[in-house]
XYZ file of C-alpha atoms in Angstrom:
561
model
C 7.458 37.842 21.393
C 10.935 39.279 21.215
C 12.657 39.502 17.846
C 13.074 37.247 15.923
C 9.940 35.760 17.436
C 11.182 33.354 20.128
C 8.683 32.653 22.880
C 9.152 32.482 26.635
C 10.188 28.811 26.501
C 13.345 29.352 24.458
C 16.864 30.206 25.624
C 17.466 32.991 23.133
C 21.269 32.932 23.363
C 21.462 29.208 22.720
C 18.913 29.480 19.930
C 20.804 32.253 18.166
C 23.929 30.100 18.263
C 22.100 26.997 17.009
C 20.063 28.422 14.123
C 20.876 31.746 12.512
C 17.662 33.663 11.880
C 17.704 35.743 8.705
C 14.274 37.173 9.275
C 10.842 36.458 7.829
C 10.153 35.385 4.275
C 6.865 35.219 2.475
C 5.369 32.001 1.220
C 2.599 32.456 -1.310
C -0.218 30.027 -2.034
C 1.342 29.293 -5.425
C 4.585 28.265 -3.756
C 2.689 25.923 -1.455
C 1.993 23.734 -4.479
C 5.741 23.126 -4.595
C 5.974 22.569 -0.874
C 7.921 19.314 -1.107
C 10.778 20.907 -3.018
C 10.773 23.985 -0.790
C 10.941 21.815 2.324
C 13.840 19.791 0.941
C 15.703 22.959 -0.022
C 15.175 24.516 3.417
C 13.205 27.519 2.193
C 11.942 28.378 5.677
C 14.827 26.842 7.638
C 16.430 30.162 8.536
C 13.308 32.078 9.407
C 11.865 31.265 12.793
C 8.708 33.203 12.035
C 8.088 31.600 8.658
C 8.768 28.098 9.936
C 6.183 28.681 12.648
C 3.618 29.762 10.039
C 4.341 26.772 7.835
C 4.078 24.339 10.754
C 0.787 25.919 11.771
C -0.640 25.448 8.313
C 0.709 21.945 7.658
C -0.491 20.631 11.018
C -3.860 22.339 10.649
C -4.341 20.508 7.342
C -3.651 17.035 8.794
C -6.855 14.957 8.515
C -7.762 13.902 12.047
C -10.367 11.788 13.752
C -13.559 13.598 14.635
C -12.792 14.165 18.295
C -9.257 15.516 18.582
C -8.231 17.403 21.741
C -7.538 21.090 21.110
C -6.037 23.987 23.041
C -9.187 24.496 25.137
C -8.988 20.902 26.374
C -5.438 21.513 27.571
C -6.526 24.625 29.475
C -9.262 22.598 31.172
C -7.162 19.602 32.259
C -3.607 20.815 32.851
C -4.249 22.096 36.371
C -5.921 18.864 37.483
C -3.172 16.685 36.030
C -0.140 18.672 37.134
C -1.524 19.765 40.474
C 0.971 21.495 42.728
C 4.012 19.685 41.358
C 6.817 21.799 39.963
C 7.198 21.250 36.227
C 10.791 20.040 36.505
C 9.844 17.235 38.890
C 6.935 15.886 36.861
C 7.325 12.250 35.836
C 7.197 11.413 32.145
C 4.468 9.108 30.837
C 5.389 5.438 30.720
C 4.903 5.320 26.944
C 8.039 7.415 26.312
C 10.073 4.431 27.569
C 12.476 6.456 29.726
C 13.319 8.761 26.823
C 14.655 12.048 28.096
C 13.311 15.387 26.932
C 15.890 16.839 24.519
C 16.832 20.373 25.497
C 16.681 21.824 21.952
C 17.686 25.243 23.330
C 14.679 25.335 25.655
C 15.050 27.055 28.998
C 13.972 25.463 32.277
C 10.414 26.711 31.809
C 10.309 25.165 28.338
C 11.592 21.779 29.510
C 8.964 21.774 32.253
C 6.274 22.701 29.732
C 7.186 19.674 27.608
C 6.611 17.412 30.635
C 3.222 18.997 31.312
C 2.146 18.618 27.691
C 3.239 14.969 27.553
C 1.244 14.155 30.694
C -1.846 15.821 29.242
C -1.410 13.881 25.994
C -1.215 10.662 28.013
C -4.500 11.617 29.662
C -6.248 12.231 26.336
C -4.701 9.318 24.388
C -4.948 6.254 26.664
C -4.461 4.022 23.600
C -0.859 5.204 23.144
C 1.280 2.484 24.696
C 4.754 3.138 23.254
C 5.914 6.413 21.727
C 9.544 7.321 22.544
C 9.662 9.864 19.692
C 7.058 12.137 21.243
C 9.256 14.158 23.678
C 11.398 15.398 20.764
C 8.336 16.278 18.691
C 6.741 18.251 21.533
C 10.032 19.987 22.368
C 10.422 21.150 18.769
C 6.789 22.223 18.369
C 7.038 24.276 21.559
C 9.460 26.591 19.753
C 6.777 27.445 17.218
C 3.761 27.772 19.499
C 2.333 30.790 21.259
C 1.803 28.833 24.465
C 1.612 25.331 25.911
C -2.010 24.876 24.841
C -1.217 25.538 21.187
C 1.735 23.131 21.296
C -0.533 20.505 22.860
C -3.073 20.948 20.075
C -0.417 20.586 17.361
C 0.964 17.407 18.904
C -2.539 15.988 19.269
C -3.303 16.582 15.591
C -0.171 14.697 14.586
C -1.127 11.795 16.861
C -4.770 11.770 15.749
C -4.026 11.659 12.011
C -6.511 9.233 10.448
C -5.194 9.248 6.879
C -4.003 5.651 6.267
C -1.601 6.919 3.597
C 0.156 9.304 5.991
C 1.721 7.375 8.828
C 3.390 9.857 11.173
C 4.454 8.535 14.583
C 4.531 4.976 15.972
C 2.222 4.749 18.988
C 2.525 1.074 20.004
C 5.386 -1.304 20.661
C 4.233 -3.512 17.801
C 4.363 -0.604 15.343
C 7.703 0.583 16.718
C 9.339 -2.855 16.652
C 8.097 -3.644 13.140
C 9.469 -0.260 12.018
C 12.840 -1.270 13.460
C 12.698 -4.555 11.558
C 11.708 -2.683 8.405
C 14.639 -0.321 8.869
C 16.914 -3.348 9.251
C 15.571 -4.746 5.979
C 16.211 -1.416 4.247
C 19.765 -1.263 5.615
C 20.339 -4.789 4.335
C 19.294 -3.732 0.825
C 20.529 -0.137 0.581
C 23.512 0.040 2.946
C 25.144 -3.345 2.488
C 28.631 -2.228 3.518
C 27.311 -0.646 6.719
C 25.171 -3.717 7.410
C 28.207 -5.961 7.080
C 30.028 -3.796 9.631
C 27.062 -3.872 12.044
C 26.886 -7.668 11.860
C 30.623 -7.941 12.458
C 30.829 -5.677 15.506
C 27.470 -6.073 17.294
C 26.101 -8.955 19.299
C 22.553 -8.190 18.210
C 22.210 -6.203 15.021
C 18.497 -5.478 15.484
C 19.287 -3.863 18.818
C 21.483 -1.439 16.875
C 18.762 -0.816 14.310
C 16.152 -0.467 17.074
C 17.955 2.748 17.974
C 17.269 4.354 14.590
C 14.444 6.580 15.790
C 16.547 7.806 18.691
C 19.173 8.992 16.203
C 16.528 11.310 14.750
C 14.302 12.068 17.754
C 16.882 12.890 20.377
C 20.491 12.661 19.228
C 20.400 14.894 16.142
C 21.197 18.531 16.980
C 18.245 20.925 16.842
C 19.111 22.530 13.496
C 19.367 19.086 11.874
C 16.214 17.702 13.458
C 14.219 20.788 12.491
C 15.249 20.338 8.848
C 14.202 16.692 8.957
C 10.902 17.624 10.605
C 10.236 20.250 7.920
C 10.257 17.548 5.253
C 8.573 14.970 7.483
C 5.482 17.152 7.882
C 5.207 17.435 4.103
C 6.169 13.919 2.984
C 5.523 11.632 5.954
C 7.225 8.682 7.633
C 9.319 7.532 4.678
C 11.544 10.586 5.150
C 12.627 9.219 8.523
C 13.868 5.985 6.947
C 15.761 7.982 4.321
C 17.561 10.183 6.830
C 18.434 7.288 9.153
C 19.885 5.352 6.211
C 21.935 8.413 5.247
C 23.235 8.706 8.821
C 24.345 5.073 8.735
C 26.062 5.592 5.369
C 28.018 8.558 6.743
C 28.871 6.643 9.925
C 30.266 3.776 7.871
C 32.192 6.144 5.599
C 33.837 7.896 8.530
C 34.419 4.856 10.732
C 35.225 2.145 8.161
C 38.692 0.792 8.854
C 38.927 2.640 12.154
C 38.621 1.042 15.578
C 35.318 1.811 17.255
C 35.512 4.376 20.032
C 33.887 1.984 22.476
C 32.999 -1.689 22.626
C 29.392 -0.731 21.961
C 28.588 0.244 18.364
C 25.157 1.446 19.490
C 26.800 4.089 21.690
C 29.288 4.928 18.949
C 26.505 5.731 16.502
C 24.726 7.853 19.102
C 27.915 9.852 19.692
C 28.442 10.185 15.949
C 24.912 11.543 15.465
C 25.242 13.936 18.392
C 28.443 15.337 16.847
C 27.305 15.011 13.232
C 28.146 18.645 12.532
C 31.814 17.585 12.483
C 31.079 15.346 9.501
C 28.248 16.716 7.378
C 25.946 19.718 7.115
C 22.132 19.428 7.320
C 21.984 20.146 3.585
C 24.406 17.336 2.718
C 22.615 14.926 5.046
C 19.298 15.532 3.298
C 20.980 15.429 -0.097
C 22.347 11.977 0.712
C 18.969 10.876 2.084
C 17.084 11.785 -1.072
C 19.741 10.293 -3.325
C 18.724 6.859 -1.982
C 16.214 5.463 -4.446
C 14.007 3.806 -1.909
C 11.015 1.487 -2.356
C 7.641 3.117 -2.926
C 5.430 3.878 0.059
C 3.213 0.986 -0.988
C 6.095 -1.494 -0.849
C 7.370 -0.164 2.483
C 3.830 -0.480 3.852
C 3.676 -4.104 2.675
C 7.048 -4.839 4.274
C 5.965 -3.186 7.529
C 2.766 -5.252 7.584
C 4.729 -8.454 6.913
C 7.006 -7.647 9.850
C 4.031 -6.861 12.086
C 2.435 -10.167 11.153
C 5.648 -12.038 12.027
C 5.767 -10.342 15.435
C 2.099 -11.095 16.121
C 2.631 -14.740 15.244
C 5.392 -14.848 17.857
C 3.130 -13.145 20.392
C 5.284 -10.016 20.503
C 2.939 -7.055 20.801
C 4.083 -5.301 23.993
C 7.457 -4.532 25.474
C 8.499 -6.954 28.173
C 9.735 -5.504 31.436
C 12.748 -7.774 31.661
C 13.859 -8.388 28.087
C 12.522 -7.705 24.631
C 11.204 -10.956 23.192
C 11.549 -9.536 19.708
C 15.317 -9.535 19.907
C 16.615 -10.518 16.493
C 18.283 -13.884 16.539
C 21.833 -12.649 16.163
C 23.484 -14.874 13.585
C 25.750 -16.436 16.198
C 22.613 -17.429 18.148
C 20.452 -18.434 15.174
C 23.183 -20.649 13.725
C 24.433 -22.683 16.690
C 27.975 -23.930 16.217
C 27.363 -27.023 18.337
C 24.353 -28.369 16.438
C 24.632 -26.917 12.931
C 25.736 -29.502 10.363
C 26.055 -28.904 6.632
C 27.986 -30.726 3.929
C 28.291 -27.510 1.943
C 28.819 -24.474 4.179
C 30.605 -23.768 7.451
C 28.948 -22.171 10.457
C 30.589 -18.862 9.556
C 29.335 -19.016 5.972
C 25.791 -19.809 7.115
C 25.971 -16.866 9.495
C 26.956 -14.641 6.582
C 23.924 -15.840 4.619
C 21.642 -15.435 7.658
C 22.672 -11.795 7.961
C 21.230 -11.213 4.464
C 17.758 -12.640 5.006
C 14.745 -10.400 5.829
C 14.442 -9.479 9.492
C 11.171 -11.354 9.979
C 12.915 -14.626 9.045
C 16.142 -13.838 10.860
C 14.039 -14.460 13.989
C 14.220 -18.128 12.958
C 16.874 -20.836 12.956
C 18.016 -22.933 9.976
C 16.208 -26.246 9.455
C 17.655 -28.783 7.024
C 14.886 -29.851 4.630
C 16.829 -31.678 1.929
C 20.329 -33.064 1.514
C 21.371 -34.898 -1.624
C 23.684 -37.020 0.498
C 20.766 -38.078 2.724
C 17.785 -38.022 0.350
C 19.447 -38.852 -2.946
C 20.078 -36.948 -6.144
C 16.463 -36.442 -7.202
C 14.726 -33.172 -8.029
C 11.356 -34.800 -7.336
C 12.488 -35.638 -3.796
C 13.902 -32.117 -3.456
C 10.491 -30.601 -4.204
C 8.724 -33.110 -1.924
C 10.965 -32.164 1.010
C 10.649 -28.416 0.393
C 6.921 -28.074 -0.228
C 5.089 -26.409 2.628
C 8.104 -24.305 3.598
C 8.451 -20.617 2.792
C 11.023 -19.185 2.316
C 13.814 -21.664 1.568
C 17.544 -21.482 1.047
C 19.213 -23.435 -1.780
C 22.896 -24.358 -1.414
C 25.083 -25.993 -4.077
C 28.651 -27.296 -3.955
C 30.256 -28.163 -7.258
C 32.852 -30.851 -7.890
C 35.335 -27.949 -8.218
C 34.512 -26.992 -4.581
C 32.708 -23.839 -5.625
C 29.732 -22.861 -3.422
C 26.721 -20.849 -4.535
C 23.005 -20.694 -3.900
C 19.795 -18.700 -3.687
C 17.332 -17.327 -1.145
C 13.871 -18.189 -2.486
C 10.890 -16.280 -1.164
C 8.045 -18.563 -2.210
C 6.888 -22.126 -1.468
C 7.941 -24.514 -4.238
C 4.374 -25.872 -4.292
C 3.454 -22.775 -6.330
C 4.947 -24.521 -9.363
C 1.924 -26.880 -9.373
C -0.493 -24.064 -10.248
C 0.582 -23.872 -13.891
C -0.783 -27.193 -15.163
C 2.587 -28.823 -15.628
C 3.938 -25.896 -17.652
C 7.321 -24.519 -16.537
C 6.486 -21.021 -15.270
C 8.198 -18.478 -13.076
C 6.925 -17.288 -9.705
C 8.380 -15.741 -6.542
C 8.965 -12.141 -5.425
C 11.675 -9.510 -5.481
C 12.963 -10.654 -2.094
C 14.710 -13.551 -3.872
C 18.467 -13.226 -4.301
C 21.350 -15.363 -5.541
C 24.883 -15.554 -4.201
C 28.238 -17.255 -4.297
C 30.407 -18.001 -1.271
C 33.491 -19.607 -2.796
C 35.879 -18.622 -4.216
C 34.649 -15.182 -3.061
C 31.475 -13.842 -1.447
C 29.046 -11.935 -3.661
C 25.288 -11.372 -3.395
C 22.998 -10.343 -6.268
C 19.552 -8.977 -5.485
C 16.597 -8.234 -7.735
C 17.754 -5.778 -10.389
C 14.873 -3.384 -9.651
C 16.200 -2.705 -6.125
C 19.363 -1.033 -7.408
C 17.821 0.189 -10.657
C 14.301 1.427 -9.871
C 14.392 3.415 -13.112
C 13.584 0.139 -14.860
C 10.041 0.350 -13.576
C 7.279 2.703 -12.596
C 4.746 1.938 -9.878
C 1.424 0.731 -11.201
C -1.555 3.032 -11.018
C -2.698 1.753 -7.615
C 0.663 2.483 -5.990
C 1.820 5.777 -4.569
C 4.432 7.689 -6.478
C 7.136 9.983 -5.250
C 5.851 12.977 -7.133
C 2.130 12.745 -7.684
C -0.610 13.514 -5.230
C -2.016 10.228 -3.962
C -5.628 9.458 -4.709
C -7.824 7.775 -2.087
C -7.455 4.518 -4.020
C -3.662 4.729 -3.911
C -3.457 3.895 -0.241
C -6.607 1.955 0.477
C -5.969 -0.357 3.417
C -7.795 -3.707 3.607
C -9.922 -4.393 6.653
C -7.500 -7.143 7.666
C -4.192 -6.090 6.101
C -2.148 -8.837 7.752
C -4.062 -11.457 5.777
C -5.073 -9.664 2.589
C -2.035 -7.638 1.539
C -0.150 -8.637 -1.565
C 3.344 -10.045 -1.019
C 6.157 -7.566 -0.550
C 7.938 -6.880 -3.873
C 5.464 -8.909 -5.938
C 6.275 -8.326 -9.604
C 2.667 -7.392 -10.414
C 3.090 -4.212 -8.375
C 5.484 -2.878 -11.012
C 5.264 -1.819 -14.636
C 8.231 -3.800 -15.923
C 9.418 -3.372 -19.521
C 9.352 -7.171 -19.948
C 8.883 -10.310 -17.907
C 12.611 -11.023 -17.952
C 13.113 -8.733 -14.946
C 10.779 -10.855 -12.802
C 11.792 -14.444 -13.533
C 12.611 -15.400 -9.963
C 12.152 -19.171 -9.651
C 10.681 -22.039 -11.657
C 10.627 -25.802 -11.338
C 9.394 -28.855 -13.205
C 10.084 -32.559 -13.447
C 13.200 -32.009 -15.532
C 14.839 -28.896 -14.122
C 14.993 -26.129 -11.545
C 15.688 -22.562 -12.678
C 16.563 -19.445 -10.678
C 16.553 -16.148 -12.580
C 15.817 -15.611 -16.238
C 16.064 -13.280 -19.183
C 19.180 -13.419 -21.342
C 20.329 -16.451 -19.400
C 19.766 -18.145 -16.054
C 21.431 -17.427 -12.731
C 21.106 -21.133 -11.914
C 19.876 -24.142 -13.883
C 19.905 -27.626 -12.333
C 18.833 -30.802 -14.129
C 16.316 -33.323 -12.816
C 19.007 -35.704 -11.599
C 20.778 -33.008 -9.568
C 23.858 -33.955 -11.529
C 24.676 -31.072 -13.860
C 24.048 -27.359 -13.791
C 24.911 -24.110 -15.451
C 25.056 -20.469 -14.454
C 25.296 -17.176 -16.274
C 24.130 -13.606 -16.377
C 20.378 -13.082 -16.147
C 18.214 -9.955 -16.339
C 16.349 -10.674 -13.103
C 19.427 -10.395 -10.862
C 21.923 -8.740 -13.247
C 24.456 -11.205 -11.894
C 27.785 -12.581 -12.963
C 28.127 -16.397 -13.170
C 27.914 -17.824 -9.661
C 30.560 -20.495 -10.357
C 31.963 -22.271 -13.429
C 29.404 -21.687 -16.175
C 28.877 -25.430 -16.689
C 29.347 -27.461 -13.556
C 28.892 -30.879 -12.013
C 27.105 -31.017 -8.676
C 28.771 -32.576 -5.650
C 26.021 -31.757 -3.126
C 22.712 -29.904 -2.872
C 20.957 -28.768 0.297
C 17.705 -26.930 0.998
C 17.164 -25.182 4.290
C 13.992 -23.844 5.865
C 13.406 -21.298 8.615
C 12.244 -22.685 11.948
C 10.769 -20.636 14.757
C 12.900 -21.502 17.823
C 9.712 -21.567 19.922
C 8.407 -24.561 17.930
C 11.437 -26.775 18.402
């Protein structure tokens, strides 16, 4: 190879302009123990030779299934698969979903080699049905491979990883779509200002979030993507969520208050990512990404499984040729102006609330379960109407025309499991809010203040090496996984941080510890609100109030109507 070690697939002039090479560094075995920090700091980012060595070692150490195609397999099959076609005219496998091969400073020979490698991967991995990220991965790995066969082997090892704790690349439409839903949930919790903008300017917010992998695997310039991939190989899939969230935060910061450059926010974000060097350096992007105190890997896995289960229940497991059935019910579609009727909130206000709910329930439409004006002012009747529905939405209008409420993650029938004793239940997906006089949402305190808790011993941590028990996956995870954000997953200093919801014959309580976010009496007549530890909220309305109306709403699959 020519100095500084580029192979025959790379356009050396473009590469020198994209990533300055400062020559080789040494990486000792001792330093490998601190690999995570070195990757984040970009220790090998400016040495083409060293990055190639590190990639070789990290990919070699990936635990793979017993039979994983290697370089010799590529040498045996490439001629039969490619035939006499020129590399540039080779079709891409269907599983890349029309994704183009990013140039990444490759020359024409390199771009053709990527096509050949992808076709050979398709031959050896017939179970891969949807993997639009793969062209970018192969194009990057080709830079750090001696030849096509070695690049093929590296890509195969990444695809054949059989460590359940180390998810690397989505290989089915179900996995991809549930990842998009999971990303939408994370945006909703960690980038609320950006989420509000996306809801306001897009006709289908999940279609915007479904582009998140393209931002990383295609639109990011080579020097940015390589830095992300450095950390990804060390830390796994969670890094991708972090970086995509950081991109969205920077997009919102730059574009907030400005008119969008087109009438398509999806295209605007793509253009922003492509030109991201005008806004932020790779170092600052990663710094922002790792400043986001994200859920543990265990919790993200639970959320992903919950989203997969919701898609399976709707029969969405493959991409449809004509239209994606998994399209998120955009709030204007989920809350129909012509047939939505509430005594408490307007269509616009319900749409605002709907934009806050988890993606797997935003696929649904609101279903009125209880109305005090229809069913009477009785807490017993309230519970009777709500039991069997999960989740539910509680809405309250006071006699002072204040409006507040709560999103409640768990079926109210759970209250019957405590032998008549008033006890709290629910999960950290619960939140409380007020709509009038001004809009404010309060989520579980642990989401914004993870320092209040440490993962329990069976959960993965951000710093320790996971044990086999840490990431054990049940044989049927869709049915046997614990609920997402269940309080028992966390070492909380006291129970006051997990008092989500409680109900008895005499009262209904939302939030606890130092006060209650909402307390309603058994006659649905009086209530009070104040600060509570669970949501760290301000009073949702006048601290002592009289109730004018109460409603409970469920979530109805549009296919069952």
